[in-house]
Tab-separated table of C-alpha atoms and ligand atoms in Angstrom:
chain	number	residue	atom	x	y	z
A	1	UNK	CA	-6.723	23.060	-75.500
A	2	UNK	CA	-9.717	20.344	-74.930
A	3	UNK	CA	-10.702	17.590	-76.487
A	4	UNK	CA	-13.239	19.535	-78.228
A	5	UNK	CA	-10.797	21.407	-80.006
A	6	UNK	CA	-9.915	18.283	-81.857
A	7	UNK	CA	-13.004	17.331	-84.029
A	8	UNK	CA	-13.783	14.509	-82.156
A	9	UNK	CA	-16.883	12.729	-82.384
A	10	UNK	CA	-19.537	12.229	-79.662
A	11	UNK	CA	-19.183	9.069	-78.763
A	12	UNK	CA	-15.261	9.927	-78.334
A	13	UNK	CA	-15.697	12.741	-75.998
A	14	UNK	CA	-18.097	11.039	-74.204
A	15	UNK	CA	-15.442	7.871	-73.355
A	16	UNK	CA	-13.034	10.405	-72.525
A	17	UNK	CA	-15.349	12.336	-69.954
A	18	UNK	CA	-16.170	8.992	-68.669
A	19	UNK	CA	-12.318	8.285	-68.332
A	20	UNK	CA	-11.938	11.615	-66.317
A	21	UNK	CA	-9.571	12.847	-69.055
A	22	UNK	CA	-10.167	17.119	-69.098
A	23	UNK	CA	-7.603	18.024	-71.709
A	24	UNK	CA	-5.442	16.273	-74.345
A	25	UNK	CA	-1.460	16.212	-73.073
A	26	UNK	CA	1.164	17.080	-75.702
A	27	UNK	CA	1.392	14.108	-77.808
A	28	UNK	CA	-2.395	13.753	-78.082
A	29	UNK	CA	-2.362	17.183	-79.177
A	30	UNK	CA	-0.359	16.796	-82.079
A	31	UNK	CA	-0.780	13.797	-83.164
A	32	UNK	CA	-4.704	13.448	-82.884
A	33	UNK	CA	-5.300	15.965	-86.062
A	34	UNK	CA	-2.784	14.470	-88.743
A	35	UNK	CA	-3.464	11.043	-88.195
A	36	UNK	CA	-7.441	12.207	-88.536
A	37	UNK	CA	-6.389	13.850	-91.461
A	38	UNK	CA	-5.069	10.352	-92.688
A	39	UNK	CA	-1.400	11.133	-92.883
A	40	UNK	CA	1.549	9.120	-91.755
A	41	UNK	CA	3.036	9.724	-88.401
A	42	UNK	CA	6.580	9.443	-86.712
A	43	UNK	CA	6.367	10.099	-83.051
A	44	UNK	CA	8.959	10.492	-80.843
A	45	UNK	CA	7.254	9.256	-77.549
A	46	UNK	CA	7.700	6.527	-74.808
A	47	UNK	CA	5.094	5.168	-72.454
A	48	UNK	CA	3.666	7.662	-69.826
A	49	UNK	CA	2.943	10.534	-72.032
A	50	UNK	CA	-0.565	9.400	-72.946
A	51	UNK	CA	0.784	8.053	-76.563
A	52	UNK	CA	-1.512	4.979	-76.539
A	53	UNK	CA	-4.925	7.868	-76.537
A	54	UNK	CA	-2.973	9.311	-79.325
A	55	UNK	CA	-3.219	6.878	-82.039
A	56	UNK	CA	-6.119	4.907	-80.469
A	57	UNK	CA	-8.736	7.797	-80.350
A	58	UNK	CA	-8.172	9.001	-84.234
A	59	UNK	CA	-8.031	5.373	-85.627
A	60	UNK	CA	-11.001	3.958	-83.826
A	61	UNK	CA	-12.762	7.865	-85.264
A	62	UNK	CA	-11.612	7.125	-88.719
A	63	UNK	CA	-12.467	3.092	-88.608
A	64	UNK	CA	-15.906	3.900	-87.090
A	65	UNK	CA	-16.543	6.797	-89.872
A	66	UNK	CA	-16.064	4.042	-92.219
A	67	UNK	CA	-17.558	1.339	-90.792
A	68	UNK	CA	-20.991	3.727	-90.927
A	69	UNK	CA	-20.483	4.275	-94.643
A	70	UNK	CA	-19.701	1.036	-95.790
A	71	UNK	CA	-21.859	-2.313	-96.137
A	72	UNK	CA	-21.843	-4.673	-93.151
A	73	UNK	CA	-20.778	-7.842	-93.205
A	74	UNK	CA	-18.047	-10.264	-91.446
A	75	UNK	CA	-15.610	-8.061	-89.657
A	76	UNK	CA	-12.153	-8.133	-91.096
A	77	UNK	CA	-9.143	-6.913	-88.860
A	78	UNK	CA	-8.415	-3.285	-90.232
A	79	UNK	CA	-6.331	-2.070	-87.443
A	80	UNK	CA	-2.582	-3.738	-86.281
A	81	UNK	CA	-0.903	-2.468	-83.289
A	82	UNK	CA	2.275	-4.182	-83.052
A	83	UNK	CA	4.061	-3.593	-79.809
A	84	UNK	CA	7.060	-5.526	-78.044
A	85	UNK	CA	5.448	-7.358	-74.906
A	86	UNK	CA	2.691	-8.653	-73.566
A	87	UNK	CA	2.237	-6.032	-70.699
A	88	UNK	CA	2.160	-3.208	-73.251
A	89	UNK	CA	-0.269	-5.466	-76.092
A	90	UNK	CA	-2.800	-5.739	-72.680
A	91	UNK	CA	-2.615	-2.215	-71.800
A	92	UNK	CA	-3.223	-1.229	-75.211
A	93	UNK	CA	-6.256	-3.112	-75.794
A	94	UNK	CA	-7.394	-1.537	-72.186
A	95	UNK	CA	-7.138	1.552	-73.741
A	96	UNK	CA	-9.131	0.415	-76.813
A	97	UNK	CA	-12.039	-1.066	-74.643
A	98	UNK	CA	-12.039	2.418	-72.559
A	99	UNK	CA	-12.108	4.634	-75.579
A	100	UNK	CA	-13.977	2.752	-77.901
A	101	UNK	CA	-16.768	1.967	-75.362
A	102	UNK	CA	-19.761	3.851	-77.124
A	103	UNK	CA	-18.255	2.464	-80.244
A	104	UNK	CA	-19.201	-0.793	-82.357
A	105	UNK	CA	-15.646	-1.997	-83.094
A	106	UNK	CA	-14.573	-5.365	-81.654
A	107	UNK	CA	-10.758	-6.007	-80.364
A	108	UNK	CA	-8.830	-8.416	-79.609
A	109	UNK	CA	-4.857	-8.818	-77.741
A	110	UNK	CA	-2.781	-11.430	-79.050
A	111	UNK	CA	0.423	-12.414	-77.250
A	112	UNK	CA	2.561	-15.601	-76.562
A	113	UNK	CA	2.542	-18.041	-73.508
A	114	UNK	CA	-0.386	-18.697	-73.347
A	115	UNK	CA	-2.792	-20.948	-75.010
A	116	UNK	CA	-4.391	-20.097	-78.463
A	117	UNK	CA	-7.989	-20.976	-77.988
A	118	UNK	CA	-9.779	-18.256	-76.697
A	119	UNK	CA	-7.633	-16.039	-79.384
A	120	UNK	CA	-8.627	-18.401	-82.261
A	121	UNK	CA	-12.127	-18.295	-81.088
A	122	UNK	CA	-12.283	-14.710	-81.040
A	123	UNK	CA	-10.850	-14.450	-84.573
A	124	UNK	CA	-13.213	-16.520	-86.046
A	125	UNK	CA	-16.224	-14.186	-84.581
A	126	UNK	CA	-14.819	-11.382	-86.419
A	127	UNK	CA	-12.755	-8.273	-84.757
A	128	UNK	CA	-11.688	-5.160	-86.448
A	129	UNK	CA	-8.881	-4.137	-84.022
A	130	UNK	CA	-6.091	-6.293	-83.124
A	131	UNK	CA	-3.449	-5.421	-80.312
A	132	UNK	CA	-0.337	-8.279	-80.647
A	133	UNK	CA	3.327	-8.836	-79.999
A	134	UNK	CA	5.111	-10.471	-83.091
A	135	UNK	CA	6.075	-14.063	-82.302
A	136	UNK	CA	2.290	-14.681	-81.372
A	137	UNK	CA	0.978	-12.816	-84.373
A	138	UNK	CA	3.360	-14.656	-86.866
A	139	UNK	CA	2.201	-18.184	-85.436
A	140	UNK	CA	-1.441	-17.175	-85.815
A	141	UNK	CA	-0.916	-16.115	-89.458
A	142	UNK	CA	1.118	-18.891	-90.476
A	143	UNK	CA	-1.839	-21.107	-89.103
A	144	UNK	CA	-4.166	-19.013	-91.486
A	145	UNK	CA	-5.731	-17.527	-88.565
A	146	UNK	CA	-5.339	-14.185	-89.176
A	147	UNK	CA	-5.102	-12.197	-92.514
A	148	UNK	CA	-3.545	-8.736	-92.861
A	149	UNK	CA	-4.677	-8.110	-96.215
A	150	UNK	CA	-7.762	-5.678	-94.723
A	151	UNK	CA	-5.328	-3.911	-92.912
A	152	UNK	CA	-5.881	0.122	-93.321
A	153	UNK	CA	-4.140	1.265	-89.901
A	154	UNK	CA	-0.997	-0.039	-88.815
A	155	UNK	CA	0.967	0.958	-85.434
A	156	UNK	CA	4.353	0.083	-84.516
A	157	UNK	CA	4.540	1.194	-81.069
A	158	UNK	CA	8.045	1.085	-79.019
A	159	UNK	CA	10.299	0.435	-82.343
A	160	UNK	CA	13.339	0.810	-80.449
A	161	UNK	CA	12.684	-1.637	-77.681
A	162	UNK	CA	11.522	-4.156	-80.500
A	163	UNK	CA	14.764	-3.968	-81.992
A	164	UNK	CA	16.331	-4.297	-78.780
A	165	UNK	CA	14.230	-7.584	-78.047
A	166	UNK	CA	15.468	-8.786	-81.109
A	167	UNK	CA	12.377	-8.704	-83.458
A	168	UNK	CA	13.662	-7.311	-86.044
A	169	UNK	CA	12.897	-10.256	-88.531
A	170	UNK	CA	9.886	-11.178	-86.955
A	171	UNK	CA	8.552	-7.378	-87.581
A	172	UNK	CA	9.605	-7.206	-91.150
A	173	UNK	CA	8.120	-10.295	-91.823
A	174	UNK	CA	5.025	-8.682	-90.822
A	175	UNK	CA	5.116	-5.784	-92.594
A	176	UNK	CA	6.029	-7.478	-95.843
A	177	UNK	CA	2.509	-9.210	-95.562
A	178	UNK	CA	0.780	-5.822	-94.989
A	179	UNK	CA	-1.136	-3.861	-97.959
A	180	UNK	CA	0.857	-0.851	-99.201
A	181	UNK	CA	-2.064	1.120	-99.186
A	182	UNK	CA	-2.460	2.091	-95.391
A	183	UNK	CA	-1.538	4.406	-92.792
A	184	UNK	CA	1.253	3.944	-90.750
A	185	UNK	CA	1.664	5.356	-87.161
A	186	UNK	CA	5.127	4.557	-86.044
A	187	UNK	CA	6.355	5.378	-82.391
A	188	UNK	CA	9.682	5.299	-81.059
A	189	UNK	CA	11.318	6.684	-77.509
A	190	UNK	CA	14.672	7.023	-79.280
A	191	UNK	CA	15.582	7.212	-82.787
A	192	UNK	CA	19.049	5.529	-83.513
A	193	UNK	CA	19.874	5.186	-87.121
A	194	UNK	CA	18.594	1.610	-87.626
A	195	UNK	CA	15.434	3.060	-86.274
A	196	UNK	CA	15.586	6.302	-88.653
A	197	UNK	CA	15.897	3.655	-91.326
A	198	UNK	CA	12.941	1.343	-90.627
A	199	UNK	CA	10.719	4.507	-90.224
A	200	UNK	CA	11.970	5.611	-93.648
A	201	UNK	CA	10.784	2.461	-95.468
A	202	UNK	CA	7.393	2.601	-93.481
A	203	UNK	CA	6.200	5.666	-93.920
A	204	UNK	CA	5.044	8.004	-96.582
A	205	UNK	CA	5.341	11.885	-95.920
A	206	UNK	CA	4.923	11.482	-92.225
A	207	UNK	CA	3.808	14.423	-89.897
A	208	UNK	CA	6.671	14.244	-86.780
A	209	UNK	CA	5.769	14.824	-83.844
A	210	UNK	CA	8.254	14.552	-80.386
A	211	UNK	CA	7.857	14.789	-76.677
A	212	UNK	CA	10.085	14.479	-73.731
A	213	UNK	CA	8.418	13.640	-70.934
A	214	UNK	CA	11.043	14.906	-68.777
A	215	UNK	CA	9.676	15.277	-65.466
A	216	UNK	CA	9.811	18.128	-63.042
A	217	UNK	CA	9.815	15.403	-60.025
A	218	UNK	CA	13.196	16.072	-60.076
A	219	UNK	CA	12.822	19.004	-57.621
A	220	UNK	CA	11.558	17.150	-55.101
A	221	UNK	CA	14.267	13.820	-55.392
A	222	UNK	CA	17.345	14.088	-52.984
A	223	UNK	CA	19.975	13.272	-55.488
A	224	UNK	CA	23.440	12.685	-54.500
A	225	UNK	CA	27.073	12.040	-56.754
A	226	UNK	CA	29.736	9.913	-55.683
A	227	UNK	CA	32.929	10.154	-57.421
A	228	UNK	CA	34.578	6.738	-57.878
A	229	UNK	CA	37.095	4.892	-60.171
A	230	UNK	CA	35.097	2.010	-62.286
A	231	UNK	CA	36.570	-0.937	-60.473
A	232	UNK	CA	35.283	0.350	-57.171
A	233	UNK	CA	31.686	0.991	-58.269
A	234	UNK	CA	30.671	-2.514	-57.231
A	235	UNK	CA	31.431	-2.297	-54.024
A	236	UNK	CA	30.758	1.147	-53.579
A	237	UNK	CA	27.162	-0.297	-54.334
A	238	UNK	CA	27.457	-3.129	-51.726
A	239	UNK	CA	28.521	-0.384	-48.958
A	240	UNK	CA	25.366	1.706	-49.908
A	241	UNK	CA	23.182	-1.134	-49.580
A	242	UNK	CA	24.027	-2.355	-46.147
A	243	UNK	CA	22.161	0.798	-45.203
A	244	UNK	CA	18.675	-0.699	-44.284
A	245	UNK	CA	17.058	2.749	-45.134
A	246	UNK	CA	17.318	1.064	-48.885
A	247	UNK	CA	14.022	-0.578	-48.671
A	248	UNK	CA	14.036	-1.169	-52.904
A	249	UNK	CA	16.499	0.623	-55.095
A	250	UNK	CA	16.379	0.125	-58.930
A	251	UNK	CA	19.794	0.417	-60.393
A	252	UNK	CA	20.580	1.452	-63.832
A	253	UNK	CA	23.393	0.208	-65.875
A	254	UNK	CA	24.278	1.029	-69.430
A	255	UNK	CA	24.435	-1.992	-71.024
A	256	UNK	CA	22.624	-5.833	-70.740
A	257	UNK	CA	25.812	-7.093	-69.873
A	258	UNK	CA	26.746	-4.932	-66.954
A	259	UNK	CA	22.770	-5.643	-65.621
A	260	UNK	CA	23.242	-9.152	-64.859
A	261	UNK	CA	27.435	-8.584	-63.861
A	262	UNK	CA	26.028	-6.088	-61.223
A	263	UNK	CA	22.840	-8.611	-60.253
A	264	UNK	CA	25.308	-11.552	-60.408
A	265	UNK	CA	27.436	-9.578	-58.075
A	266	UNK	CA	25.155	-8.734	-55.676
A	267	UNK	CA	23.636	-11.838	-55.018
A	268	UNK	CA	27.220	-13.270	-54.111
A	269	UNK	CA	26.956	-10.834	-51.558
A	270	UNK	CA	23.872	-12.063	-50.101
A	271	UNK	CA	21.464	-9.250	-51.208
A	272	UNK	CA	18.271	-10.191	-53.118
A	273	UNK	CA	18.604	-9.481	-56.638
A	274	UNK	CA	17.793	-9.231	-60.517
A	275	UNK	CA	18.245	-8.027	-63.495
A	276	UNK	CA	15.954	-7.024	-65.993
A	277	UNK	CA	17.102	-6.398	-69.637
A	278	UNK	CA	15.779	-7.089	-73.214
A	279	UNK	CA	17.737	-10.469	-73.663
A	280	UNK	CA	15.775	-12.041	-71.105
A	281	UNK	CA	12.369	-13.627	-71.872
A	282	UNK	CA	8.960	-12.031	-71.316
A	283	UNK	CA	8.214	-14.932	-68.374
A	284	UNK	CA	11.866	-13.882	-67.008
A	285	UNK	CA	10.998	-10.487	-67.239
A	286	UNK	CA	7.954	-10.324	-65.419
A	287	UNK	CA	8.480	-12.824	-62.590
A	288	UNK	CA	11.825	-10.494	-62.261
A	289	UNK	CA	9.517	-7.251	-61.718
A	290	UNK	CA	6.807	-8.711	-59.621
A	291	UNK	CA	9.565	-10.184	-57.377
A	292	UNK	CA	10.585	-6.951	-57.096
A	293	UNK	CA	7.567	-5.275	-57.034
A	294	UNK	CA	6.303	-7.438	-54.254
A	295	UNK	CA	9.292	-6.936	-52.495
A	296	UNK	CA	10.831	-10.713	-52.596
A	297	UNK	CA	13.724	-8.893	-54.135
A	298	UNK	CA	15.655	-5.957	-53.128
A	299	UNK	CA	17.221	-5.041	-55.970
A	300	UNK	CA	16.274	-4.668	-59.583
A	301	UNK	CA	19.289	-3.980	-61.936
A	302	UNK	CA	17.939	-2.433	-65.420
A	303	UNK	CA	19.341	-0.921	-68.270
A	304	UNK	CA	16.833	2.043	-69.633
A	305	UNK	CA	14.754	0.602	-72.349
A	306	UNK	CA	13.942	-2.709	-70.243
A	307	UNK	CA	12.974	-0.081	-67.601
A	308	UNK	CA	10.726	1.980	-69.564
A	309	UNK	CA	7.163	1.961	-68.759
A	310	UNK	CA	7.941	0.084	-65.211
A	311	UNK	CA	6.013	2.072	-62.731
A	312	UNK	CA	6.597	0.909	-59.439
A	313	UNK	CA	5.268	2.326	-56.513
A	314	UNK	CA	6.883	3.404	-53.256
A	315	UNK	CA	10.184	3.113	-54.822
A	316	UNK	CA	12.493	4.230	-52.374
A	317	UNK	CA	16.034	4.466	-54.445
A	318	UNK	CA	17.078	4.943	-57.624
A	319	UNK	CA	20.770	4.258	-58.461
A	320	UNK	CA	22.870	5.490	-61.629
A	321	UNK	CA	25.637	2.634	-61.268
A	322	UNK	CA	26.612	4.181	-65.189
A	323	UNK	CA	25.991	7.565	-65.949
A	324	UNK	CA	23.281	8.063	-68.441
A	325	UNK	CA	25.295	9.428	-72.136
A	326	UNK	CA	22.090	11.624	-72.774
A	327	UNK	CA	21.294	14.221	-69.942
A	328	UNK	CA	17.222	13.164	-70.231
A	329	UNK	CA	17.492	9.457	-69.343
A	330	UNK	CA	18.822	10.734	-65.608
A	331	UNK	CA	15.720	12.931	-65.478
A	332	UNK	CA	13.733	9.653	-66.760
A	333	UNK	CA	15.713	7.513	-64.450
A	334	UNK	CA	15.399	9.408	-61.407
A	335	UNK	CA	11.844	9.999	-61.879
A	336	UNK	CA	10.893	6.344	-61.041
A	337	UNK	CA	11.383	7.425	-57.047
A	338	UNK	CA	9.202	10.638	-56.048
A	339	UNK	CA	6.456	9.371	-57.240
A	340	UNK	CA	2.960	11.177	-56.507
A	341	UNK	CA	4.824	13.527	-54.454
A	342	UNK	CA	6.799	11.094	-52.311
A	343	UNK	CA	10.506	12.081	-51.801
A	344	UNK	CA	13.012	10.033	-53.501
A	345	UNK	CA	16.475	9.318	-53.754
A	346	UNK	CA	18.630	9.324	-56.431
A	347	UNK	CA	22.441	8.317	-55.785
A	348	UNK	CA	24.972	8.033	-59.078
A	349	UNK	CA	28.493	6.906	-59.918
A	350	UNK	CA	30.425	8.749	-61.462
A	351	UNK	CA	33.991	7.569	-63.009
A	352	UNK	CA	36.376	9.343	-64.836
A	353	UNK	CA	35.178	8.808	-67.948
A	354	UNK	CA	31.928	9.898	-67.100
A	355	UNK	CA	32.516	13.294	-66.511
A	356	UNK	CA	31.326	14.626	-69.645
A	357	UNK	CA	27.751	13.187	-69.168
A	358	UNK	CA	27.883	14.759	-65.811
A	359	UNK	CA	28.405	17.682	-67.102
A	360	UNK	CA	25.687	17.435	-69.197
A	361	UNK	CA	23.272	16.234	-67.052
A	362	UNK	CA	23.930	19.228	-64.690
A	363	UNK	CA	23.019	21.637	-67.355
A	364	UNK	CA	19.974	19.874	-68.290
A	365	UNK	CA	18.662	20.250	-64.585
A	366	UNK	CA	20.111	23.489	-63.964
A	367	UNK	CA	22.088	22.502	-60.875
A	368	UNK	CA	25.060	20.830	-59.455
A	369	UNK	CA	24.309	17.409	-58.013
A	370	UNK	CA	25.716	17.390	-54.425
A	371	UNK	CA	28.907	15.501	-54.170
A	372	UNK	CA	29.251	12.807	-51.308
A	373	UNK	CA	32.895	12.490	-50.346
A	374	UNK	CA	32.804	10.829	-47.232
A	375	UNK	CA	32.895	7.429	-48.541
A	376	UNK	CA	35.650	4.572	-48.308
A	377	UNK	CA	35.652	4.466	-52.246
A	378	UNK	CA	36.894	8.049	-53.077
A	379	UNK	CA	39.253	8.583	-56.285
A	380	UNK	CA	42.569	8.232	-55.798
A	381	UNK	CA	45.179	9.549	-57.851
A	382	UNK	CA	44.863	12.964	-59.441
A	383	UNK	CA	40.714	12.826	-60.272
A	384	UNK	CA	39.272	15.614	-58.183
A	385	UNK	CA	35.479	16.295	-58.134
A	386	UNK	CA	34.540	18.751	-60.947
A	387	UNK	CA	32.521	20.351	-58.261
A	388	UNK	CA	33.200	21.723	-54.467
A	389	UNK	CA	32.044	18.906	-52.677
A	390	UNK	CA	28.457	19.419	-50.875
A	391	UNK	CA	28.845	16.758	-47.941
A	392	UNK	CA	25.454	15.729	-46.985
A	393	UNK	CA	24.791	12.033	-45.754
A	394	UNK	CA	23.579	10.098	-48.397
A	395	UNK	CA	19.979	8.630	-47.071
A	396	UNK	CA	19.263	11.516	-44.913
A	397	UNK	CA	15.771	12.791	-46.276
A	398	UNK	CA	15.517	16.392	-47.382
A	399	UNK	CA	13.556	18.518	-44.835
A	400	UNK	CA	14.161	21.907	-46.839
A	401	UNK	CA	14.277	22.981	-50.297
A	402	UNK	CA	17.304	22.297	-52.211
A	403	UNK	CA	20.654	22.933	-51.057
A	404	UNK	CA	21.730	23.796	-54.505
A	405	UNK	CA	18.889	26.055	-55.675
A	406	UNK	CA	15.765	25.334	-58.049
A	407	UNK	CA	17.781	26.666	-60.848
A	408	UNK	CA	15.812	25.682	-64.186
A	409	UNK	CA	17.949	27.610	-66.608
A	410	UNK	CA	16.457	26.181	-69.934
A	411	UNK	CA	12.569	26.188	-68.681
A	412	UNK	CA	12.621	22.094	-69.043
A	413	UNK	CA	11.007	21.113	-65.753
A	414	UNK	CA	8.446	24.345	-65.858
A	415	UNK	CA	7.157	22.772	-69.057
A	416	UNK	CA	6.770	19.401	-67.327
A	417	UNK	CA	5.239	20.449	-64.553
A	418	UNK	CA	2.167	21.763	-66.342
A	419	UNK	CA	1.698	18.602	-68.248
A	420	UNK	CA	2.099	16.083	-65.371
A	421	UNK	CA	-0.177	18.079	-63.295
A	422	UNK	CA	-3.022	17.938	-66.308
A	423	UNK	CA	-3.121	14.147	-65.466
A	424	UNK	CA	-1.596	13.953	-61.709
A	425	UNK	CA	-1.806	10.748	-60.095
A	426	UNK	CA	-2.784	8.705	-63.625
A	427	UNK	CA	0.667	7.545	-64.829
B	501	AMP	P1	0.144	5.966	-71.947
B	501	AMP	O1	1.417	6.940	-72.118
B	501	AMP	O2	-0.346	5.990	-73.644
B	501	AMP	O3	0.534	4.541	-71.334
B	501	AMP	O4	-0.764	6.767	-71.179
B	501	AMP	C1	-0.143	7.107	-69.712
B	501	AMP	C2	-1.379	7.085	-68.685
B	501	AMP	O5	-2.066	8.395	-69.089
B	501	AMP	C3	-2.397	6.280	-68.521
B	501	AMP	O6	-2.545	5.719	-67.599
B	501	AMP	C4	-3.764	6.760	-69.376
B	501	AMP	O7	-4.710	6.119	-69.134
B	501	AMP	C5	-3.326	8.095	-68.873
B	501	AMP	N1	-3.882	9.341	-69.890
B	501	AMP	C6	-3.484	9.177	-71.256
B	501	AMP	N2	-4.282	10.308	-71.599
B	501	AMP	C7	-4.680	10.828	-70.754
B	501	AMP	C8	-5.150	12.252	-70.705
B	501	AMP	N3	-5.486	13.403	-71.681
B	501	AMP	N4	-5.886	13.198	-69.367
B	501	AMP	C9	-5.398	12.063	-68.426
B	501	AMP	N5	-4.995	10.793	-68.377
B	501	AMP	C10	-4.491	10.486	-69.566
């Protein structure tokens, strides 16, 4: 499949060539045609799949065609993209800029934490596309700088994260101001019941598309497993962090409270660590992230939703302090290391209650994760490892192939391999 098969207009194709895109990603292949047919869309996809282009390209194409057909006058906001964080908002507006390089459409991004003066000045001059975070958008609406009455396209991006960050009321207030006749595109990486409910309330006969960006990097990441009793996880973590070869570690916990607790414990032990999750303010998250990126902190403790979209170069270790209960999440987590062909190390702690999660993960990845038994916090009592242990030093770089085979019983990573290789090095 090439972009030429997607009924795209010349200026858009030209911009894609300029960007160096040779073929659409799966979400683009599935989403662009129905959006161009004016259909509502429910997209189950996360950042990194190419979803921004999947909605930005067809929206701009439709707007361009309507713009050409209609009367020329003062511009009114016809497309609204609502996204939970400033980082995402900036990235989305940059995408509109790139894909709309040869189109006469004006766009603006608004988010809080900065002066509104420039945003208001641009709004006064007239724009077609607005990318916004909920708080600042409501502020500007309340001051009558923004009206949503001409909106024809509404995109709700990262809906699950929006709810996780407590924006549900703001989002509902904004939705209430939208015209009922509009095209709505709804994106969420996960679809828990409350997200499904929100989608049902917003969408009319939506086309459903789903992509799971499970990474093939799994095969080049050195994975290991520690069976440990829950109360010992902290001690085991500190013990592992005594190894200086752990230059940067992204530690995953299941809950926000858990993330805070682990970061606190590490800090108490003199290890530079910070937590990042949905309850933290935008500024606190941004600062934790940049501290980690420029190596002021050595350990970043995160929940899955907060860590999404975070791209950290040369991350050496991913540590699953808690086993994820959704097997694909394991693959997403460990895929944070081993980027761009670099070998990474992924360590998982598994307590008795997490055995069933481990079973599902091993089924998905098609192999058993090697177990490290030589550590001071091994399980006591009658909790035996579920698999025969394969002892291997935890931080030794792998030299050869996979000691446990590259089994790929479900064909999952093969599919991803094709997908990733299509735009290797960009994500
Ligand atoms: P997104 O999921 O929208 O955040 O996109 C992830 C990354 O993939 C961004 O850096 C995009 O520039 C890039 N990208 C999106 N679509 C394509 C494509 N068809 N070919 C190559 N790169 C792409």
